[in-house]
Amino acid sequence: MKSIQLAVFSLALISSGVMAEASPQSVVSSYMAAWNAHSASQAARYLANDVVYYDAATGSPVKGKEKAEKEVIGAFIRAVPDLQWKMTSQPVYNQDTIAFQWQFSGKNSGEWAGAPATNNDIKFEGVSFIKVVDGKIAWQGDYYDSKKLEAELQKAKP
């Protein structure tokens, strides 16, 4: 009888572990915290190996965890080492996908897309759609006002 109870208890523990998989909200919150800690490698831990990152401003998706870490997350962190990426709306969910408005701010004190640092403060808003599969980000699409960002990068200092 004790062995049956132990087996049932063990099965319950295993099942609860499977059910306790990270929610899209918790994955995205941890991912954003890693960005705000200015750690590309830590943020990349939340990406699936075959992640697709789509930035509407560039129009070309970046495919794969290593490329996303280097060409997206790392590029932003190098360009704006003090960056802050904040969720500014309640997220909207559709099973495995989360959408939310955000604000990105900081000082452009590093090279950005081949251009030298402007040392300008930047602040722009956008929306992200992030699909989470098996506790990892499988797809991220960012949509924002790239003209406002460009203007802030080029504004003259008083």
mmCIF file of C-alpha atoms in Angstrom:
data_model
loop_
_atom_site.group_PDB
_atom_site.id
_atom_site.type_symbol
_atom_site.label_atom_id
_atom_site.label_comp_id
_atom_site.label_asym_id
_atom_site.label_seq_id
_atom_site.Cartn_x
_atom_site.Cartn_y
_atom_site.Cartn_z
ATOM 1 C CA MET A 1 0.000 0.000 0.000
ATOM 2 C CA LYS A 2 2.830 2.411 0.882
ATOM 3 C CA SER A 3 4.524 1.786 -2.480
ATOM 4 C CA ILE A 4 1.283 2.635 -4.323
ATOM 5 C CA GLN A 5 0.898 5.829 -2.292
ATOM 6 C CA LEU A 6 4.519 6.732 -3.001
ATOM 7 C CA ALA A 7 4.013 6.093 -6.728
ATOM 8 C CA VAL A 8 0.877 8.272 -6.788
ATOM 9 C CA PHE A 9 2.668 11.012 -4.843
ATOM 10 C CA SER A 10 5.655 10.860 -7.224
ATOM 11 C CA LEU A 11 3.368 11.019 -10.258
ATOM 12 C CA ALA A 12 1.608 14.044 -8.749
ATOM 13 C CA LEU A 13 4.937 15.808 -8.229
ATOM 14 C CA ILE A 14 6.080 15.076 -11.780
ATOM 15 C CA SER A 15 2.745 16.243 -13.203
ATOM 16 C CA SER A 16 2.813 19.464 -11.209
ATOM 17 C CA GLY A 17 6.334 20.142 -12.477
ATOM 18 C CA VAL A 18 5.129 19.861 -16.046
ATOM 19 C CA MET A 19 2.141 22.089 -15.286
ATOM 20 C CA ALA A 20 4.382 24.662 -13.623
ATOM 21 C CA GLU A 21 5.996 25.589 -16.940
ATOM 22 C CA ALA A 22 6.654 29.312 -17.170
ATOM 23 C CA SER A 23 3.780 31.430 -18.426
ATOM 24 C CA PRO A 24 4.342 33.764 -21.381
ATOM 25 C CA GLN A 25 4.036 36.703 -18.938
ATOM 26 C CA SER A 26 6.739 35.374 -16.599
ATOM 27 C CA VAL A 27 9.073 34.573 -19.518
ATOM 28 C CA VAL A 28 8.626 38.060 -20.991
ATOM 29 C CA SER A 29 9.052 39.746 -17.587
ATOM 30 C CA SER A 30 12.311 37.860 -16.975
ATOM 31 C CA TYR A 31 13.492 38.585 -20.536
ATOM 32 C CA MET A 32 12.848 42.317 -20.117
ATOM 33 C CA ALA A 33 14.595 42.285 -16.716
ATOM 34 C CA ALA A 34 17.687 40.793 -18.402
ATOM 35 C CA TRP A 35 17.609 43.572 -21.030
ATOM 36 C CA ASN A 36 17.345 46.130 -18.217
ATOM 37 C CA ALA A 37 20.280 44.454 -16.446
ATOM 38 C CA HIS A 38 22.172 45.116 -19.703
ATOM 39 C CA SER A 39 23.049 41.451 -20.211
ATOM 40 C CA ALA A 40 22.605 40.147 -23.754
ATOM 41 C CA SER A 41 23.661 36.634 -22.755
ATOM 42 C CA GLN A 42 21.164 36.519 -19.893
ATOM 43 C CA ALA A 43 18.360 37.816 -22.147
ATOM 44 C CA ALA A 44 19.258 35.247 -24.809
ATOM 45 C CA ARG A 45 18.623 32.450 -22.288
ATOM 46 C CA TYR A 46 14.904 33.136 -22.806
ATOM 47 C CA LEU A 47 15.124 32.628 -26.583
ATOM 48 C CA ALA A 48 14.432 29.400 -28.441
ATOM 49 C CA ASN A 49 17.361 28.199 -30.553
ATOM 50 C CA ASP A 50 15.348 28.867 -33.724
ATOM 51 C CA VAL A 51 13.835 32.187 -32.576
ATOM 52 C CA VAL A 52 12.782 34.704 -35.205
ATOM 53 C CA TYR A 53 13.114 38.369 -34.258
ATOM 54 C CA TYR A 54 11.289 40.792 -36.543
ATOM 55 C CA ASP A 55 11.948 44.529 -36.278
ATOM 56 C CA ALA A 56 9.426 46.391 -38.455
ATOM 57 C CA ALA A 57 11.862 49.304 -38.852
ATOM 58 C CA THR A 58 14.393 47.103 -40.652
ATOM 59 C CA GLY A 59 11.916 44.776 -42.333
ATOM 60 C CA SER A 60 14.299 41.808 -42.243
ATOM 61 C CA PRO A 61 13.906 39.098 -39.615
ATOM 62 C CA VAL A 62 16.903 37.909 -37.620
ATOM 63 C CA LYS A 63 16.815 34.126 -37.293
ATOM 64 C CA GLY A 64 18.449 32.069 -34.569
ATOM 65 C CA LYS A 65 19.341 32.592 -30.924
ATOM 66 C CA GLU A 66 23.017 33.481 -31.496
ATOM 67 C CA LYS A 67 22.238 36.061 -34.173
ATOM 68 C CA ALA A 68 19.435 37.598 -32.084
ATOM 69 C CA GLU A 69 21.754 37.836 -29.071
ATOM 70 C CA LYS A 70 24.497 39.541 -31.076
ATOM 71 C CA GLU A 71 22.632 41.511 -33.751
ATOM 72 C CA VAL A 72 19.588 42.635 -31.773
ATOM 73 C CA ILE A 73 19.978 42.473 -27.999
ATOM 74 C CA GLY A 74 23.725 43.065 -27.950
ATOM 75 C CA ALA A 75 23.494 45.840 -30.551
ATOM 76 C CA PHE A 76 20.877 47.723 -28.514
ATOM 77 C CA ILE A 77 22.817 47.278 -25.258
ATOM 78 C CA ARG A 78 26.076 48.450 -26.852
ATOM 79 C CA ALA A 79 24.324 51.486 -28.370
ATOM 80 C CA VAL A 80 22.386 52.399 -25.213
ATOM 81 C CA PRO A 81 24.290 50.879 -22.267
ATOM 82 C CA ASP A 82 21.911 52.431 -19.702
ATOM 83 C CA LEU A 83 18.756 51.395 -21.563
ATOM 84 C CA GLN A 84 15.425 50.938 -19.835
ATOM 85 C CA TRP A 85 12.722 48.887 -21.549
ATOM 86 C CA LYS A 86 9.411 49.262 -19.722
ATOM 87 C CA MET A 87 6.005 47.727 -20.326
ATOM 88 C CA THR A 88 3.505 50.619 -20.365
ATOM 89 C CA SER A 89 0.222 48.776 -20.872
ATOM 90 C CA GLN A 90 -1.510 45.731 -19.518
ATOM 91 C CA PRO A 91 -0.457 42.846 -21.754
ATOM 92 C CA VAL A 92 -2.971 41.137 -24.018
ATOM 93 C CA TYR A 93 -2.805 37.349 -24.293
ATOM 94 C CA ASN A 94 -3.782 34.802 -26.913
ATOM 95 C CA GLN A 95 -2.742 31.427 -25.462
ATOM 96 C CA ASP A 96 1.011 31.418 -26.167
ATOM 97 C CA THR A 97 1.346 34.995 -27.433
ATOM 98 C CA ILE A 98 1.598 38.192 -25.430
ATOM 99 C CA ALA A 99 1.283 41.720 -26.845
ATOM 100 C CA PHE A 100 2.031 44.940 -24.991
ATOM 101 C CA GLN A 101 2.989 48.576 -25.403
ATOM 102 C CA TRP A 102 6.397 49.656 -24.188
ATOM 103 C CA GLN A 103 8.777 52.563 -23.795
ATOM 104 C CA PHE A 104 12.491 52.366 -24.506
ATOM 105 C CA SER A 105 14.810 55.055 -23.131
ATOM 106 C CA GLY A 106 18.438 55.799 -22.388
ATOM 107 C CA LYS A 107 21.479 57.629 -23.731
ATOM 108 C CA ASN A 108 23.001 56.686 -27.068
ATOM 109 C CA SER A 109 26.603 56.469 -25.869
ATOM 110 C CA GLY A 110 27.675 53.613 -28.144
ATOM 111 C CA GLU A 111 27.776 52.896 -31.870
ATOM 112 C CA TRP A 112 24.347 52.250 -33.395
ATOM 113 C CA ALA A 113 24.014 50.497 -36.756
ATOM 114 C CA GLY A 114 27.478 51.643 -37.803
ATOM 115 C CA ALA A 115 26.925 55.277 -36.754
ATOM 116 C CA PRO A 116 28.984 56.802 -33.964
ATOM 117 C CA ALA A 117 27.381 57.583 -30.615
ATOM 118 C CA THR A 118 25.429 60.849 -30.501
ATOM 119 C CA ASN A 119 25.279 60.979 -26.681
ATOM 120 C CA ASN A 120 21.654 62.022 -27.107
ATOM 121 C CA ASP A 121 18.955 60.941 -24.723
ATOM 122 C CA ILE A 122 16.358 58.881 -26.540
ATOM 123 C CA LYS A 123 12.844 57.849 -25.644
ATOM 124 C CA PHE A 124 10.441 56.127 -28.000
ATOM 125 C CA GLU A 125 7.416 53.882 -27.767
ATOM 126 C CA GLY A 126 6.307 50.757 -29.518
ATOM 127 C CA VAL A 127 4.447 47.482 -29.352
ATOM 128 C CA SER A 128 5.788 43.933 -29.166
ATOM 129 C CA PHE A 129 4.164 40.634 -29.991
ATOM 130 C CA ILE A 130 6.016 37.719 -28.409
ATOM 131 C CA LYS A 131 5.182 34.044 -28.888
ATOM 132 C CA VAL A 132 6.385 31.703 -26.136
ATOM 133 C CA VAL A 133 6.662 27.973 -26.843
ATOM 134 C CA ASP A 134 7.830 25.508 -24.187
ATOM 135 C CA GLY A 135 8.977 28.357 -21.938
ATOM 136 C CA LYS A 136 11.147 30.017 -24.625
ATOM 137 C CA ILE A 137 10.548 32.970 -26.939
ATOM 138 C CA ALA A 138 10.019 31.529 -30.417
ATOM 139 C CA TRP A 139 9.026 34.750 -32.194
ATOM 140 C CA GLN A 140 9.247 38.443 -31.383
ATOM 141 C CA GLY A 141 7.915 41.265 -33.514
ATOM 142 C CA ASP A 142 8.630 44.882 -32.566
ATOM 143 C CA TYR A 143 6.718 47.778 -34.103
ATOM 144 C CA TYR A 144 7.692 51.363 -33.267
ATOM 145 C CA ASP A 145 8.075 54.890 -34.626
ATOM 146 C CA SER A 146 11.507 54.613 -36.211
ATOM 147 C CA LYS A 147 11.314 58.203 -37.522
ATOM 148 C CA LYS A 148 11.021 59.519 -33.941
ATOM 149 C CA LEU A 149 13.993 57.397 -32.897
ATOM 150 C CA GLU A 150 16.019 58.653 -35.859
ATOM 151 C CA ALA A 151 15.110 62.274 -35.035
ATOM 152 C CA GLU A 152 16.158 61.827 -31.396
ATOM 153 C CA LEU A 153 19.465 60.315 -32.445
ATOM 154 C CA GLN A 154 20.140 63.265 -34.765
ATOM 155 C CA LYS A 155 18.878 66.154 -32.626
ATOM 156 C CA ALA A 156 21.426 68.816 -31.847
ATOM 157 C CA LYS A 157 22.598 69.307 -28.286
ATOM 158 C CA PRO A 158 21.790 72.752 -26.806
#
